[in-house]
CSV table of C-alpha atoms and ligand atoms in Angstrom, one decimal:
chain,number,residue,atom,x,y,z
A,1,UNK,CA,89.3,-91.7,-76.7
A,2,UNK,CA,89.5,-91.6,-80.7
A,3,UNK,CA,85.9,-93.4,-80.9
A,4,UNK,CA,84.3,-90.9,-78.5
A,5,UNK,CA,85.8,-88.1,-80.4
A,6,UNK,CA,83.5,-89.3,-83.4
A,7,UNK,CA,80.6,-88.9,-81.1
A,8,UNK,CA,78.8,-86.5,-82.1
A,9,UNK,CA,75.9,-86.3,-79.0
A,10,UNK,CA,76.2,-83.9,-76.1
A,11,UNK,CA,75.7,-86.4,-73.1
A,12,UNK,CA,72.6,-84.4,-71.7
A,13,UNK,CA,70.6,-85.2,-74.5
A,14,UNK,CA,67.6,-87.7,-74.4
A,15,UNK,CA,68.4,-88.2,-78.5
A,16,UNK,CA,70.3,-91.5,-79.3
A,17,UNK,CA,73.6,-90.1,-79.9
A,18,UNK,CA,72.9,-88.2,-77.1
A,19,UNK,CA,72.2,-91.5,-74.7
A,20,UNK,CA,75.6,-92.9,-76.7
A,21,UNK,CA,77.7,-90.0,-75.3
A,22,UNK,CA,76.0,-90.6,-71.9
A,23,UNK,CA,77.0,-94.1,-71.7
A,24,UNK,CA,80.8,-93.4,-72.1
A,25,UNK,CA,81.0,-90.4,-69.3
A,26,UNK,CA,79.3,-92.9,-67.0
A,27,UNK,CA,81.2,-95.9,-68.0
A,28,UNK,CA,84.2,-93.9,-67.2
A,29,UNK,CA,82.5,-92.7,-63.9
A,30,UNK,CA,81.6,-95.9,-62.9
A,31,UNK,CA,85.3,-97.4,-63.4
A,32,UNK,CA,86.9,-94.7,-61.5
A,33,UNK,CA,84.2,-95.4,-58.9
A,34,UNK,CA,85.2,-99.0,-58.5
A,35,UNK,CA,89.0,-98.5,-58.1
A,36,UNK,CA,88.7,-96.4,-55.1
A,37,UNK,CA,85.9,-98.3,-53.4
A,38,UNK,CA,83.5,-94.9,-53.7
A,39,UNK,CA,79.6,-94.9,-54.9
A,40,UNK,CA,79.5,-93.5,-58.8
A,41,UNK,CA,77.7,-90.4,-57.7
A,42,UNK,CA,79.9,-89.5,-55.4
A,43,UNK,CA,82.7,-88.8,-58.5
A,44,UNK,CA,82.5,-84.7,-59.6
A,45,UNK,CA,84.7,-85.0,-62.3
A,46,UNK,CA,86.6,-81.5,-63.3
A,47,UNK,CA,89.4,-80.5,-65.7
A,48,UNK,CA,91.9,-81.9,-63.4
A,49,UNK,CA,93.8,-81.9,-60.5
A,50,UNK,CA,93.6,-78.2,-60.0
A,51,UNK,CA,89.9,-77.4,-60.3
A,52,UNK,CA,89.2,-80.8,-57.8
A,53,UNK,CA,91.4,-79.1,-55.2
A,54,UNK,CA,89.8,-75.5,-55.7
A,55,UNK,CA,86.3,-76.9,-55.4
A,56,UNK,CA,86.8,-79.4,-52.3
A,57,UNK,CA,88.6,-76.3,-50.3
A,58,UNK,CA,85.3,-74.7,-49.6
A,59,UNK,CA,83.8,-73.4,-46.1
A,60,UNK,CA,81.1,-74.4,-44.5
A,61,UNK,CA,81.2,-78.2,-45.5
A,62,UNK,CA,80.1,-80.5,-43.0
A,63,UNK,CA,79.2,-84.1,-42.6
A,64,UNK,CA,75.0,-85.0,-41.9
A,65,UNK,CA,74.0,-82.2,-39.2
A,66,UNK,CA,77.1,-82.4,-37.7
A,67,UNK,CA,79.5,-79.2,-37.5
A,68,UNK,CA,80.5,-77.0,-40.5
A,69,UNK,CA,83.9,-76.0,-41.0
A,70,UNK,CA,85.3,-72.3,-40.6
A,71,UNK,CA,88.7,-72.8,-41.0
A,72,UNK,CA,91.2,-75.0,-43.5
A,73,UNK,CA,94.5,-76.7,-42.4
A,74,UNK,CA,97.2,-77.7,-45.1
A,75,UNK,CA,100.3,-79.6,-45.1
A,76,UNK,CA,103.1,-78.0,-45.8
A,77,UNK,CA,104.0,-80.0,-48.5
A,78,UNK,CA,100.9,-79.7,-50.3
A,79,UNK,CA,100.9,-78.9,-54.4
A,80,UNK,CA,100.5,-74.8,-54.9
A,81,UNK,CA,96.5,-75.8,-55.8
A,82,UNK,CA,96.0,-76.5,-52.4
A,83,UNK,CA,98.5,-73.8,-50.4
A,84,UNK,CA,96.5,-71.3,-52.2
A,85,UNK,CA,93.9,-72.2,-50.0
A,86,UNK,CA,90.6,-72.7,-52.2
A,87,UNK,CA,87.9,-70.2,-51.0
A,88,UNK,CA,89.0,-70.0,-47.5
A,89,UNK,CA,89.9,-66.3,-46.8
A,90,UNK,CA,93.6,-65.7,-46.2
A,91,UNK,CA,93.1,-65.3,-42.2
A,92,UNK,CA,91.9,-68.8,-41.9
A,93,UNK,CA,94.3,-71.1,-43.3
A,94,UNK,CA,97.1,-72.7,-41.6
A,95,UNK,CA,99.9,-74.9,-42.5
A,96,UNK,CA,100.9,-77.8,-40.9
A,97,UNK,CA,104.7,-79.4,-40.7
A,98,UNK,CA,106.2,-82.4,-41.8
A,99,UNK,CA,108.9,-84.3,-40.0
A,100,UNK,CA,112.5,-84.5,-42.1
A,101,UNK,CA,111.3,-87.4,-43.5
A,102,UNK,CA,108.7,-85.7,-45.7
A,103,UNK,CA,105.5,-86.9,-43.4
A,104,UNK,CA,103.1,-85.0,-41.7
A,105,UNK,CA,103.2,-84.2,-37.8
A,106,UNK,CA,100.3,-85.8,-36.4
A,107,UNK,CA,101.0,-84.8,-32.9
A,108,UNK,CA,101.6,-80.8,-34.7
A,109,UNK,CA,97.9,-82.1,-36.6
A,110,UNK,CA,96.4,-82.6,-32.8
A,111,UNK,CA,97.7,-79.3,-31.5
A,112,UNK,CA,96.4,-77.4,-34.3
A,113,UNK,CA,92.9,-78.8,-34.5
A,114,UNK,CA,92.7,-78.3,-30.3
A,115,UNK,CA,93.0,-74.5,-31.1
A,116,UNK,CA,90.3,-73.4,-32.5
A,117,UNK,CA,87.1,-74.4,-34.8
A,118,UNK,CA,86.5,-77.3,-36.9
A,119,UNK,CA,88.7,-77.4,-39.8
A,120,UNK,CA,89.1,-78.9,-43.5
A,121,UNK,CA,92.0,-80.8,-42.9
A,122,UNK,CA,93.7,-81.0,-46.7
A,123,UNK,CA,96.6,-84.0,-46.8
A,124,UNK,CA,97.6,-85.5,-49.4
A,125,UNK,CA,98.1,-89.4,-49.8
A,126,UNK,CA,101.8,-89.2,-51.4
A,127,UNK,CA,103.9,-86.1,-52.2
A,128,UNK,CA,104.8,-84.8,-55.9
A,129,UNK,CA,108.4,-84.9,-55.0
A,130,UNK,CA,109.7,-87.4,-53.2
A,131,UNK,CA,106.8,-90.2,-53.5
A,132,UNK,CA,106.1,-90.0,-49.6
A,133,UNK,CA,102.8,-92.0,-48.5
A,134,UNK,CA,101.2,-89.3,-46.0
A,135,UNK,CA,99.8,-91.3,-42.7
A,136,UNK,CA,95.6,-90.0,-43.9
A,137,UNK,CA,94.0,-92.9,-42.1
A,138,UNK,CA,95.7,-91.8,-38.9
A,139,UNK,CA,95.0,-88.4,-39.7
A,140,UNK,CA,91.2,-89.3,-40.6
A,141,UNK,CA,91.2,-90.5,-37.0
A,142,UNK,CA,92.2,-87.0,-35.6
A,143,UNK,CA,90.8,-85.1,-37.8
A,144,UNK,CA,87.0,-86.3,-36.9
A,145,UNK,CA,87.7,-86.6,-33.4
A,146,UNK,CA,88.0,-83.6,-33.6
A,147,UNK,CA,84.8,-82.4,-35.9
A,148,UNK,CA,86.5,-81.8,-38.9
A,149,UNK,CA,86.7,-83.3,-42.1
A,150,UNK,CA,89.6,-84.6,-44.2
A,151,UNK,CA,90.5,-83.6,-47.9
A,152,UNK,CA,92.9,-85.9,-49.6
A,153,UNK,CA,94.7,-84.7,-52.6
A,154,UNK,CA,95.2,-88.1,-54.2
A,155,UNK,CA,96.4,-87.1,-58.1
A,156,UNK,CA,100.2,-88.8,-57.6
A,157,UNK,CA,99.5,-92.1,-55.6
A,158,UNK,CA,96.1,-92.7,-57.7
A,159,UNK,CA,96.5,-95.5,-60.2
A,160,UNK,CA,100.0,-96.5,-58.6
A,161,UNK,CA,99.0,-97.7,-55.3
A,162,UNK,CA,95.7,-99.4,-54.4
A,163,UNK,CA,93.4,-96.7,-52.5
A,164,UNK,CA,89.9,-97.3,-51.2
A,165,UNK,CA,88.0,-93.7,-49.6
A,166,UNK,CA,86.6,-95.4,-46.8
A,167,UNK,CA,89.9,-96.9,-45.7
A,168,UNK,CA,91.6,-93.1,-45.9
A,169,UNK,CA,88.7,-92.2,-43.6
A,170,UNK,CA,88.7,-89.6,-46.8
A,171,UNK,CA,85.7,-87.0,-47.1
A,172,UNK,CA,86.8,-85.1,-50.0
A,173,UNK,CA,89.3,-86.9,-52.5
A,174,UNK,CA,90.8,-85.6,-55.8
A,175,UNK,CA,92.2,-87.0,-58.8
A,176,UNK,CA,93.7,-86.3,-62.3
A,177,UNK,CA,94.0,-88.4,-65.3
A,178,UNK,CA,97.4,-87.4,-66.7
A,179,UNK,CA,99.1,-88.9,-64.1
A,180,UNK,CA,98.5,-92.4,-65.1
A,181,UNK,CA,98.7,-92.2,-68.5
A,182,UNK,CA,95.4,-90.8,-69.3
A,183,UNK,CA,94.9,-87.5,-71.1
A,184,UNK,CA,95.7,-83.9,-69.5
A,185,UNK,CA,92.6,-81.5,-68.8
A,186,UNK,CA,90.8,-83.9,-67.1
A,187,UNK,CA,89.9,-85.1,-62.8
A,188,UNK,CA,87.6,-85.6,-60.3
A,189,UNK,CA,86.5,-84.4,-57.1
A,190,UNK,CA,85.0,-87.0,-55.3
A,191,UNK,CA,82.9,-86.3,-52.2
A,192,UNK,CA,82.0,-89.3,-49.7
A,193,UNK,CA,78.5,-90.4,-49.2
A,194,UNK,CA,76.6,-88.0,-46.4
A,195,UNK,CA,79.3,-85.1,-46.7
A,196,UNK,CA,77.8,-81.9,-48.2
A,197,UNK,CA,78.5,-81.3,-51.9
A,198,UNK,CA,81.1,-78.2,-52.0
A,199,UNK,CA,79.3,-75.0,-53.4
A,200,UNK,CA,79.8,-75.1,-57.3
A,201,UNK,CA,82.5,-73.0,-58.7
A,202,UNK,CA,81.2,-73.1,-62.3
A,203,UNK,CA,77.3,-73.0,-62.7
A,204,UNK,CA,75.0,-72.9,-65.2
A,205,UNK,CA,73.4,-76.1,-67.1
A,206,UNK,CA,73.3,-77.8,-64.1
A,207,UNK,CA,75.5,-81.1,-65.0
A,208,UNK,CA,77.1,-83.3,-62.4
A,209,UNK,CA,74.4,-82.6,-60.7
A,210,UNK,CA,74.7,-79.1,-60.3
A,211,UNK,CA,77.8,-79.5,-59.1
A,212,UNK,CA,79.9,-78.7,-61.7
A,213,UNK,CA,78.3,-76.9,-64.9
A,214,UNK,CA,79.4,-77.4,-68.2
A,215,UNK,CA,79.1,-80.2,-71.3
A,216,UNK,CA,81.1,-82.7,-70.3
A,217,UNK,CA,84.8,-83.6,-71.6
A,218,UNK,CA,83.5,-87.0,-73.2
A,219,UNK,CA,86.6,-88.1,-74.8
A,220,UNK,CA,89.2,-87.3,-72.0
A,221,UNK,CA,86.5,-88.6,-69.9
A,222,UNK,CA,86.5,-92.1,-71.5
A,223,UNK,CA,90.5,-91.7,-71.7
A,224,UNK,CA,90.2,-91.0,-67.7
A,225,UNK,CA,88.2,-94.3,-67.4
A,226,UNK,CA,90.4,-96.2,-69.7
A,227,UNK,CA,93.6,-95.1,-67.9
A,228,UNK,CA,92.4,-96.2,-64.6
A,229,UNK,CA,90.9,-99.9,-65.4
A,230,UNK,CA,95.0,-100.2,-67.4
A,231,UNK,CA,96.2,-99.1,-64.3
A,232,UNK,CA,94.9,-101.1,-61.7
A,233,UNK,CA,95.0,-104.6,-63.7
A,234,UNK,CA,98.0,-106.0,-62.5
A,235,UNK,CA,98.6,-103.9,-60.1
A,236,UNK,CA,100.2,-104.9,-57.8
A,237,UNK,CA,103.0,-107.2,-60.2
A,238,UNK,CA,103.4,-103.6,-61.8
A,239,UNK,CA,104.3,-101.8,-58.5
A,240,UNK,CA,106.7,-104.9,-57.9
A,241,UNK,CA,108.3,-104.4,-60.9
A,242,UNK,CA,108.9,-100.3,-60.4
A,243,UNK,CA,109.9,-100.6,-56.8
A,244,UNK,CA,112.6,-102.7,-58.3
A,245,UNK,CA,113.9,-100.6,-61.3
A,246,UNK,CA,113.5,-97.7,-58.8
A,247,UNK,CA,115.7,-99.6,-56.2
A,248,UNK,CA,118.2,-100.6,-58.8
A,249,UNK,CA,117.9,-96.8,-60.3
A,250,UNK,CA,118.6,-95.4,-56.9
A,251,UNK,CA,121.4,-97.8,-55.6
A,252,UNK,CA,123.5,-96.7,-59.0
A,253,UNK,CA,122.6,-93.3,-58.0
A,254,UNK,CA,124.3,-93.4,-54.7
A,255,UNK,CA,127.1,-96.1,-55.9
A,256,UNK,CA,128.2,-93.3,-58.6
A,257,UNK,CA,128.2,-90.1,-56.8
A,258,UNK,CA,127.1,-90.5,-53.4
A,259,UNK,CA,123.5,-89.2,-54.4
A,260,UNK,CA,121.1,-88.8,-51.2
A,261,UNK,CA,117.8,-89.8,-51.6
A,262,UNK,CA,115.0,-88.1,-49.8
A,263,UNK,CA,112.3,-89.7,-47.9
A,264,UNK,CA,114.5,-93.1,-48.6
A,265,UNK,CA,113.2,-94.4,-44.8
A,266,UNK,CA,109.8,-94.2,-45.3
A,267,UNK,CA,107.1,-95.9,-47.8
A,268,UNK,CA,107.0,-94.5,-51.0
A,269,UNK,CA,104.8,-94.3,-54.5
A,270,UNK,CA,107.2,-97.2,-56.6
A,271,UNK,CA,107.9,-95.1,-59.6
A,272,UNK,CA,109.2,-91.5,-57.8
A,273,UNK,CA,113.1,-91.0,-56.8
A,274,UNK,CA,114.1,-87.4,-55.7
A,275,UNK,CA,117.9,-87.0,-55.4
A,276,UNK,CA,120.5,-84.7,-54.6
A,277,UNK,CA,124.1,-84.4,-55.1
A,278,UNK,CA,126.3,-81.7,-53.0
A,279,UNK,CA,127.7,-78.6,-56.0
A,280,UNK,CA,124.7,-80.4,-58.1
A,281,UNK,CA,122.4,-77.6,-59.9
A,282,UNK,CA,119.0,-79.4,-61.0
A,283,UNK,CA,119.0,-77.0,-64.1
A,284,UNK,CA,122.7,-79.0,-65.0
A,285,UNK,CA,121.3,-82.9,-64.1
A,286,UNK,CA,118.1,-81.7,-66.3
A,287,UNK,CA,119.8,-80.4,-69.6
A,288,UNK,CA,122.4,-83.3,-68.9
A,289,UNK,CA,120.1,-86.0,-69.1
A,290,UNK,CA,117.7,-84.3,-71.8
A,291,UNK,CA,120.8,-84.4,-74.1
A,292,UNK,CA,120.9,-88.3,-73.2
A,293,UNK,CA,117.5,-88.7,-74.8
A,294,UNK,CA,115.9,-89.4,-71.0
A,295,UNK,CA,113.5,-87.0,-69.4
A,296,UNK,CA,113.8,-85.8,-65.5
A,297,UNK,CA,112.2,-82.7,-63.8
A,298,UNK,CA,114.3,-80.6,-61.0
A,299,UNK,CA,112.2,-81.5,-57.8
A,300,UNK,CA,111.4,-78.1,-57.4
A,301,UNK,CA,108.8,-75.4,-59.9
A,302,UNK,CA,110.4,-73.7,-62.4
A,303,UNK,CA,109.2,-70.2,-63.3
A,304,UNK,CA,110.3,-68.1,-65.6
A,305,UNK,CA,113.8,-70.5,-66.2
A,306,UNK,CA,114.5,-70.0,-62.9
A,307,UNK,CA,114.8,-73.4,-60.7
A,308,UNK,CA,113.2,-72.2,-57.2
A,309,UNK,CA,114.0,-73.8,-54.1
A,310,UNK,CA,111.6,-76.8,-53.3
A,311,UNK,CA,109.0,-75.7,-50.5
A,312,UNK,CA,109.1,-79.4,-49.9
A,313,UNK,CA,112.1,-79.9,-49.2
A,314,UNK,CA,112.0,-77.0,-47.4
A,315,UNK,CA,109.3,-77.9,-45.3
A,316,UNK,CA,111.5,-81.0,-44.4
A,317,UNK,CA,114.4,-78.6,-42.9
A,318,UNK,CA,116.8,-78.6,-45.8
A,319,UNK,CA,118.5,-75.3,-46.7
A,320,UNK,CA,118.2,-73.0,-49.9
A,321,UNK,CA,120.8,-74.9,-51.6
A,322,UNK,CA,119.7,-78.4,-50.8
A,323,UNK,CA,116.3,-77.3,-51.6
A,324,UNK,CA,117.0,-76.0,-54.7
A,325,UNK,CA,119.2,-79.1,-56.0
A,326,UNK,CA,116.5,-82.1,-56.3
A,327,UNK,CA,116.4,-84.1,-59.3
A,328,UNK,CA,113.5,-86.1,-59.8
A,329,UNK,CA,113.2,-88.9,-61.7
A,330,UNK,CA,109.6,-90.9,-62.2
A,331,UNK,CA,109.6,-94.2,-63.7
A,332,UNK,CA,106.4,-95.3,-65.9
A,333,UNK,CA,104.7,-98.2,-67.0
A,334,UNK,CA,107.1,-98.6,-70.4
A,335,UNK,CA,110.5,-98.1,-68.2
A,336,UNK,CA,112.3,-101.6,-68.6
A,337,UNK,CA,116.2,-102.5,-67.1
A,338,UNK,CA,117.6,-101.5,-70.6
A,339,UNK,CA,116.2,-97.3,-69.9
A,340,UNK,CA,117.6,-98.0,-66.1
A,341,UNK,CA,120.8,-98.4,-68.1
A,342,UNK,CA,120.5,-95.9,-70.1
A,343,UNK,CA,119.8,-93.7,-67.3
A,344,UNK,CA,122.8,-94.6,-64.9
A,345,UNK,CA,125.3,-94.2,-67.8
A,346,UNK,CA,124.2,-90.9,-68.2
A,347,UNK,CA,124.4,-89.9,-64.6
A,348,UNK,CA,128.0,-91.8,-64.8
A,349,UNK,CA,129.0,-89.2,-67.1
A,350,UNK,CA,127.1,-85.9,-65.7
A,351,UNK,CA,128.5,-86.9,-62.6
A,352,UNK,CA,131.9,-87.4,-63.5
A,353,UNK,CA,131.7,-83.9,-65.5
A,354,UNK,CA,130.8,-82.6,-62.3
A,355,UNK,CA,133.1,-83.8,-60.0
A,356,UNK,CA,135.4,-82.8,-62.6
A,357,UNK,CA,134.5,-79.0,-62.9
A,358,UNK,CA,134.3,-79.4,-58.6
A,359,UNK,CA,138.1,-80.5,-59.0
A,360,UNK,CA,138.9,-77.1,-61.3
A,361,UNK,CA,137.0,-75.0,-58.8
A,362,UNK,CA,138.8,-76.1,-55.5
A,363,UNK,CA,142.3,-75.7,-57.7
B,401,PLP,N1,98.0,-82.2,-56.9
B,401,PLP,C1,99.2,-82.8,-57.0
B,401,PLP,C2,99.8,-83.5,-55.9
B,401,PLP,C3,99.9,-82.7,-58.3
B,401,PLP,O1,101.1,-83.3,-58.4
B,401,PLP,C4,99.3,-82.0,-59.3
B,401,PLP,C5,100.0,-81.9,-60.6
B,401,PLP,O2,101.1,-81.9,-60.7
B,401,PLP,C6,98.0,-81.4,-59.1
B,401,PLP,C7,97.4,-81.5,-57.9
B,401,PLP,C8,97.3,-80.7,-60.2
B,401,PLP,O3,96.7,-81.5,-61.1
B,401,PLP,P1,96.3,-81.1,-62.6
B,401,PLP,O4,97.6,-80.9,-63.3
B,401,PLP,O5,95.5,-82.2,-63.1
B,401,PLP,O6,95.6,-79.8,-62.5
């Protein structure tokens, strides 16, 4: 990233330092490319997550001359990018459920898609919060049985578990680069060979193809590329080694205080535990462990210092309380045993301070 910040070209330039910028945006392009098993020019790439998810949630896509879609159909546990619902209009979005275990209901997916027009399906491949692989190949299946096309919201699991698009049965996929260690302000939307490019949100000087104007982010571009060829060398050693510092993380957890661990029965990302203690307020586990020195995020948004109740967990069945009590902790490529540690002696004491103040309470 530093040595593409000294370039001084603008990547749609036919001058030398021009073709030099070019060569690192498709570098980047190509690598991403590779990783998920999709053709170069099939990669949009965006300023993130966000803007990948707005532009893929676009009517009247279709796939060849085959039907367009009028209507788009979310999980409920979808990031707010997607629940928003792109540039469907209000009346035309629906949401679908998820079973307690934090995965979608494919028989609820059938139903759904029976009642009315072809549909966007949006599904993502593992959730925010508690790391749950969604079942998209099985829902690729239903979802073009039944003319519609699938949008996979791919920013967590990218770069931690291997992905190819034509496995997922994806037509629309997006990814971000902050999520693996790559710099923020940066994504992709990419669309699979013979679906119809989503109508440009931002046009102008006609880059990406038309598809998405504006002079290209060349250095968190190269970072983008750079993060993703890191993250899927070694592989699948590194996911070994997370899934078990996450295992040893979460066994503490539950040997301390008793912690429940959502989605525990079903596969998920290696690095991603969301926990919950009964009496536990995320705001007190956060502040707790940021005086330790170790960083953990409540499982649900936080607006305006106010921890609100997970729509996740939610969407799984739990209660307000529940729902607003999930701690989540991710582990990264740099967590070793010694931070695991680190970690668990902190909880010791946090949790003993609050069985403590439950003690004083019930008194
Ligand atoms: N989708 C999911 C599942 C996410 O977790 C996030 C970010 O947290 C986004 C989309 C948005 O990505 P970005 O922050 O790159 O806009």
């Amino acid at each position: 990233m530093a040595d593409a910040l000294d370039l001084c070209g603008n990547p749609s330039s036919v001058h030398a330092e021009g073709r030099e910028a070019r060569k690192w945006v498709e570098g980047a392009r190509a690598a991403i490319a590779k990783a998920i098993g999709a053709l170069p020019k099939s990669l949009i790439f965006t300023s993130g997550g966000t803007e990948a998810n707005a532009l893929a949630l676009a009517p009247r896509l279709g796939r060849g001359e085959g039907p367009r879609v009028e209507r788009l159909v979310a999980s409920a546990i979808e990031h707010a990018s997607v629940l928003s619902g792109g540039r469907f209009p209000h009346g035309s979005v629906a949401t679908l459920g998820v079973t307690p275990d934090g995965l979608v209901d494919l028989d609820r997916l059938r139903e759904v898609l029976r009642q009315g027009p072809p549909a966007l399906v949006s599904i993502m491949l593992a959730n925010n919060e508690t790391g749950a692989i969604q079942p998209v190949a099985a829902a690729a299946e239903i979802v073009h049985a039944a003319g519609g096309l699938l949008h996979v919201d791919a920013v967590q699991a990218f770069g931690k578990i291997a992905l190819d698009m034509n496995e997922l049965g994806a037509d629309l996929l997006s990814l971000s680069a902050h999520k693996i260690g790559g710099p923020k302000g940066v994504g992709a939307l990419v669309v699979a060979e013979g679906v119809s490019d989503p109508e440009a949100l931002l046009r102008g000087g006609g880059q990406e193809l038309g598809r998405r104007a504006g002079t290209e982010n060349v250095a968190g571009i190269a970072g983008f590329g750079a993060a993703v060829t890191a993250a899927y060398a070694g592989l699948e050693a590194e996911t070994l080694r997370l899934d078990r510092l996450r295992n040893r993380l979460e066994d503490g957890l539950r040997q301390t205080s008793g912690a429940t661990v959502f989605s525990r029965s079903v596969d998920r990302l290696p690095n991603t535990t969301l926990f919950t203690v009964p009496g536990l307020r995320a705001e007190t586990a956060v502040i707790g462990f940021d005086l330790a020195g170790i960083a953990v995020s409540s499982g649900s948004a936080c607006s305006s210092g106010k921890v609100q109740p997970s729509h996740v967990l939610q969407a799984m069945g739990f209660g307000q309380e529940t729902a607003q009590g999930g701690v989540r902790i991710s582990l990264g490529w740099s967590t070793r045993d010694a931070d695991i540690d680190r970690c668990l002696e902190a909880w010791r004491r946090l949790a003993g301070g609050l069985s403590n103040n439950q003690g004083r309470n019930t008194a």
